[in-house]
Amino acid sequence: TRAGFEVDCVDSGVDAIARVSTDPPDLILLDWMMPGLSGIDVLAAVREHYNANQLPIIMCTARDEASSIVTALNAGANDYIQKPVNFTIAIARVTAQLERKNALTALAEINRDLEEELAHRTRALMARHSEQDDTARQDGSAALSDIVRWTSWLKSEEAQSDPRLREVCLDSIVASARKLASL
């Protein structure tokens, strides 16, 4: 509390699980030895609902053998503090876990925003491509109509009588064919 943290205490493992299920804290400092359920049992119960990134848990115990530390970390504890508790170290570890949690939360929000932006841009790009495809189909249809029209005119008597108009007509057919080929 003196370090600026809001602290809420419970008396047993069962109370700890009940408190987490109704009002999850930002971090749990969990004693290994408690009445009722052990800290490891509480840790396992909490990890069924919250992963280490969502709810950091620091185990606190007088057990100092390496196997106890490994057991706690393997069970899902984020960190481990030995008794007697050095409060300077405890505050540093609590602060580090809370900063990590806040950074991960911020990163998750950024990722969510980026995914929404990507979905928005993908929809816009797909709409643009659809419009371009429609325009290309219309342009292709117009070019094909021009070719058919000019070809029909070439077969007419008027085209046979004026070589200059026939040349302009052939140039128009070639231009329409190129336009069609570019689509």
Tab-separated table of C-alpha atoms in Angstrom:
chain	number	residue	atom	x	y	z
A	1	THR	CA	0.000	0.000	0.000
A	2	ARG	CA	2.859	2.408	0.864
A	3	ALA	CA	4.285	1.781	-2.634
A	4	GLY	CA	1.056	3.065	-4.200
A	5	PHE	CA	-0.693	-0.217	-4.956
A	6	GLU	CA	-4.293	-0.937	-4.045
A	7	VAL	CA	-4.126	-4.143	-2.003
A	8	ASP	CA	-6.869	-6.642	-1.245
A	9	CYS	CA	-6.181	-9.627	1.023
A	10	VAL	CA	-7.981	-12.931	1.530
A	11	ASP	CA	-7.520	-15.569	4.227
A	12	SER	CA	-7.643	-18.841	2.287
A	13	GLY	CA	-7.189	-20.465	-1.092
A	14	VAL	CA	-10.950	-20.893	-1.481
A	15	ASP	CA	-11.467	-17.175	-0.770
A	16	ALA	CA	-8.748	-16.321	-3.306
A	17	ILE	CA	-10.472	-18.332	-6.060
A	18	ALA	CA	-13.843	-16.790	-5.166
A	19	ARG	CA	-12.385	-13.274	-5.256
A	20	VAL	CA	-10.679	-13.854	-8.632
A	21	SER	CA	-13.893	-15.237	-10.125
A	22	THR	CA	-15.957	-12.219	-9.051
A	23	ASP	CA	-13.440	-9.384	-9.344
A	24	PRO	CA	-10.099	-10.360	-10.900
A	25	PRO	CA	-7.179	-8.229	-9.733
A	26	ASP	CA	-4.363	-6.892	-11.904
A	27	LEU	CA	-1.856	-9.212	-10.180
A	28	ILE	CA	-1.839	-11.875	-7.474
A	29	LEU	CA	0.869	-12.245	-4.860
A	30	LEU	CA	0.128	-15.817	-3.786
A	31	ASP	CA	1.434	-17.597	-0.701
A	32	TRP	CA	2.244	-21.272	-1.174
A	33	MET	CA	1.024	-22.324	2.280
A	34	MET	CA	-2.580	-21.315	3.019
A	35	PRO	CA	-5.497	-22.855	4.896
A	36	GLY	CA	-7.685	-25.080	2.754
A	37	LEU	CA	-6.128	-25.097	-0.694
A	38	SER	CA	-2.420	-24.609	-1.247
A	39	GLY	CA	-1.082	-21.760	-3.346
A	40	ILE	CA	-0.221	-24.268	-6.102
A	41	ASP	CA	-3.857	-25.468	-6.101
A	42	VAL	CA	-5.097	-21.869	-6.329
A	43	LEU	CA	-2.574	-21.178	-9.104
A	44	ALA	CA	-3.885	-24.168	-11.098
A	45	ALA	CA	-7.512	-23.062	-10.595
A	46	VAL	CA	-6.776	-19.485	-11.699
A	47	ARG	CA	-4.801	-20.675	-14.751
A	48	GLU	CA	-7.895	-22.556	-15.949
A	49	HIS	CA	-9.455	-19.138	-16.651
A	50	TYR	CA	-6.573	-16.692	-17.014
A	51	ASN	CA	-3.231	-17.142	-18.718
A	52	ALA	CA	0.018	-15.652	-17.417
A	53	ASN	CA	-0.358	-12.603	-19.667
A	54	GLN	CA	-3.894	-11.838	-18.517
A	55	LEU	CA	-3.309	-12.234	-14.781
A	56	PRO	CA	0.262	-12.304	-13.472
A	57	ILE	CA	0.817	-14.433	-10.364
A	58	ILE	CA	3.891	-14.186	-8.153
A	59	MET	CA	4.331	-17.088	-5.748
A	60	CYS	CA	5.599	-16.238	-2.275
A	61	THR	CA	6.933	-18.902	0.097
A	62	ALA	CA	9.566	-19.872	2.594
A	63	ARG	CA	10.428	-22.904	0.472
A	64	ASP	CA	13.835	-22.276	-0.981
A	65	GLU	CA	14.676	-25.466	-2.787
A	66	ALA	CA	15.038	-25.184	-6.556
A	67	SER	CA	12.412	-27.864	-7.139
A	68	SER	CA	9.726	-25.682	-5.463
A	69	ILE	CA	10.610	-22.730	-7.658
A	70	VAL	CA	10.505	-24.920	-10.771
A	71	THR	CA	7.183	-26.451	-9.661
A	72	ALA	CA	5.625	-22.991	-9.247
A	73	LEU	CA	6.936	-21.703	-12.570
A	74	ASN	CA	5.861	-24.873	-14.403
A	75	ALA	CA	2.398	-24.566	-12.842
A	76	GLY	CA	2.053	-21.096	-14.397
A	77	ALA	CA	3.512	-18.635	-11.914
A	78	ASN	CA	5.048	-15.574	-13.544
A	79	ASP	CA	7.641	-15.127	-10.814
A	80	TYR	CA	8.697	-16.350	-7.378
A	81	ILE	CA	9.601	-14.486	-4.168
A	82	GLN	CA	11.104	-16.168	-1.115
A	83	LYS	CA	10.285	-15.391	2.506
A	84	PRO	CA	11.305	-13.440	4.398
A	85	VAL	CA	10.135	-10.995	1.765
A	86	ASN	CA	12.509	-8.243	0.767
A	87	PHE	CA	9.940	-5.528	0.001
A	88	THR	CA	12.234	-3.626	-2.348
A	89	ILE	CA	12.597	-6.763	-4.475
A	90	ALA	CA	8.891	-7.600	-4.159
A	91	ILE	CA	7.847	-4.118	-5.319
A	92	ALA	CA	10.295	-4.291	-8.236
A	93	ARG	CA	8.900	-7.669	-9.316
A	94	VAL	CA	5.284	-6.576	-8.920
A	95	THR	CA	6.013	-3.413	-10.912
A	96	ALA	CA	7.784	-5.396	-13.637
A	97	GLN	CA	4.865	-7.832	-13.959
A	98	LEU	CA	2.297	-5.032	-14.090
A	99	GLU	CA	4.321	-3.127	-16.700
A	100	ARG	CA	4.605	-6.313	-18.765
A	101	LYS	CA	0.851	-6.918	-18.491
A	102	ASN	CA	0.081	-3.313	-19.489
A	103	ALA	CA	2.469	-3.520	-22.444
A	104	LEU	CA	0.863	-6.765	-23.626
A	105	THR	CA	-2.602	-5.246	-23.249
A	106	ALA	CA	-1.544	-2.206	-25.282
A	107	LEU	CA	0.023	-4.461	-27.910
A	108	ALA	CA	-3.171	-6.525	-28.124
A	109	GLU	CA	-5.194	-3.327	-28.673
A	110	ILE	CA	-2.779	-2.187	-31.380
A	111	ASN	CA	-3.017	-5.600	-33.061
A	112	ARG	CA	-6.822	-5.468	-32.898
A	113	ASP	CA	-6.785	-1.980	-34.462
A	114	LEU	CA	-4.358	-3.127	-37.171
A	115	GLU	CA	-6.522	-6.158	-37.962
A	116	GLU	CA	-9.583	-3.913	-38.278
A	117	GLU	CA	-7.663	-1.514	-40.538
A	118	LEU	CA	-6.390	-4.409	-42.655
A	119	ALA	CA	-9.927	-5.780	-43.028
A	120	HIS	CA	-11.212	-2.309	-43.975
A	121	ARG	CA	-8.461	-1.786	-46.546
A	122	THR	CA	-8.922	-5.280	-47.959
A	123	ARG	CA	-12.648	-4.656	-48.451
A	124	ALA	CA	-11.888	-1.296	-50.118
A	125	LEU	CA	-9.266	-2.876	-52.378
A	126	MET	CA	-11.629	-5.675	-53.366
A	127	ALA	CA	-14.351	-3.121	-54.153
A	128	ARG	CA	-11.901	-1.095	-56.234
A	129	HIS	CA	-10.820	-4.197	-58.160
A	130	SER	CA	-14.451	-5.108	-58.746
A	131	GLU	CA	-15.113	-1.610	-60.116
A	132	GLN	CA	-12.020	-1.853	-62.326
A	133	ASP	CA	-13.160	-5.246	-63.595
A	134	ASP	CA	-16.593	-3.783	-64.419
A	135	THR	CA	-14.973	-0.839	-66.222
A	136	ALA	CA	-12.654	-3.188	-68.130
A	137	ARG	CA	-15.622	-5.329	-69.185
A	138	GLN	CA	-17.478	-2.221	-70.359
A	139	ASP	CA	-14.398	-0.946	-72.212
A	140	GLY	CA	-13.885	-4.371	-73.786
A	141	SER	CA	-17.492	-4.552	-74.848
A	142	ALA	CA	-17.280	-1.075	-76.405
A	143	ALA	CA	-14.042	-1.933	-78.236
A	144	LEU	CA	-15.565	-5.146	-79.569
A	145	SER	CA	-18.674	-3.229	-80.710
A	146	ASP	CA	-16.431	-0.720	-82.521
A	147	ILE	CA	-14.591	-3.540	-84.308
A	148	VAL	CA	-17.866	-5.147	-85.398
A	149	ARG	CA	-19.259	-1.783	-86.559
A	150	TRP	CA	-16.104	-0.843	-88.528
A	151	THR	CA	-15.825	-4.308	-90.033
A	152	SER	CA	-19.443	-4.143	-91.199
A	153	TRP	CA	-18.815	-0.723	-92.709
A	154	LEU	CA	-15.769	-2.067	-94.580
A	155	LYS	CA	-18.054	-4.541	-96.321
A	156	SER	CA	-20.368	-1.762	-97.474
A	157	GLU	CA	-20.291	-0.221	-100.949
A	158	GLU	CA	-19.378	3.170	-99.519
A	159	ALA	CA	-16.115	1.770	-98.073
A	160	GLN	CA	-15.249	0.190	-101.403
A	161	SER	CA	-15.568	3.537	-103.177
A	162	ASP	CA	-13.414	5.692	-100.837
A	163	PRO	CA	-9.884	4.341	-100.087
A	164	ARG	CA	-9.190	7.172	-97.637
A	165	LEU	CA	-12.204	6.268	-95.490
A	166	ARG	CA	-11.257	2.575	-95.712
A	167	GLU	CA	-7.784	3.420	-94.289
A	168	VAL	CA	-9.323	5.433	-91.412
A	169	CYS	CA	-11.682	2.534	-90.741
A	170	LEU	CA	-8.803	0.012	-90.658
A	171	ASP	CA	-6.856	2.287	-88.278
A	172	SER	CA	-9.927	2.423	-85.998
A	173	ILE	CA	-10.220	-1.373	-86.039
A	174	VAL	CA	-6.523	-1.742	-85.136
A	175	ALA	CA	-6.878	0.838	-82.312
A	176	SER	CA	-9.967	-0.949	-80.946
A	177	ALA	CA	-8.215	-4.327	-81.178
A	178	ARG	CA	-5.196	-2.965	-79.261
A	179	LYS	CA	-7.481	-1.546	-76.598
A	180	LEU	CA	-9.223	-4.914	-76.315
A	181	ALA	CA	-5.878	-6.726	-76.075
A	182	SER	CA	-4.685	-4.395	-73.288
A	183	LEU	CA	-7.671	-5.266	-71.097
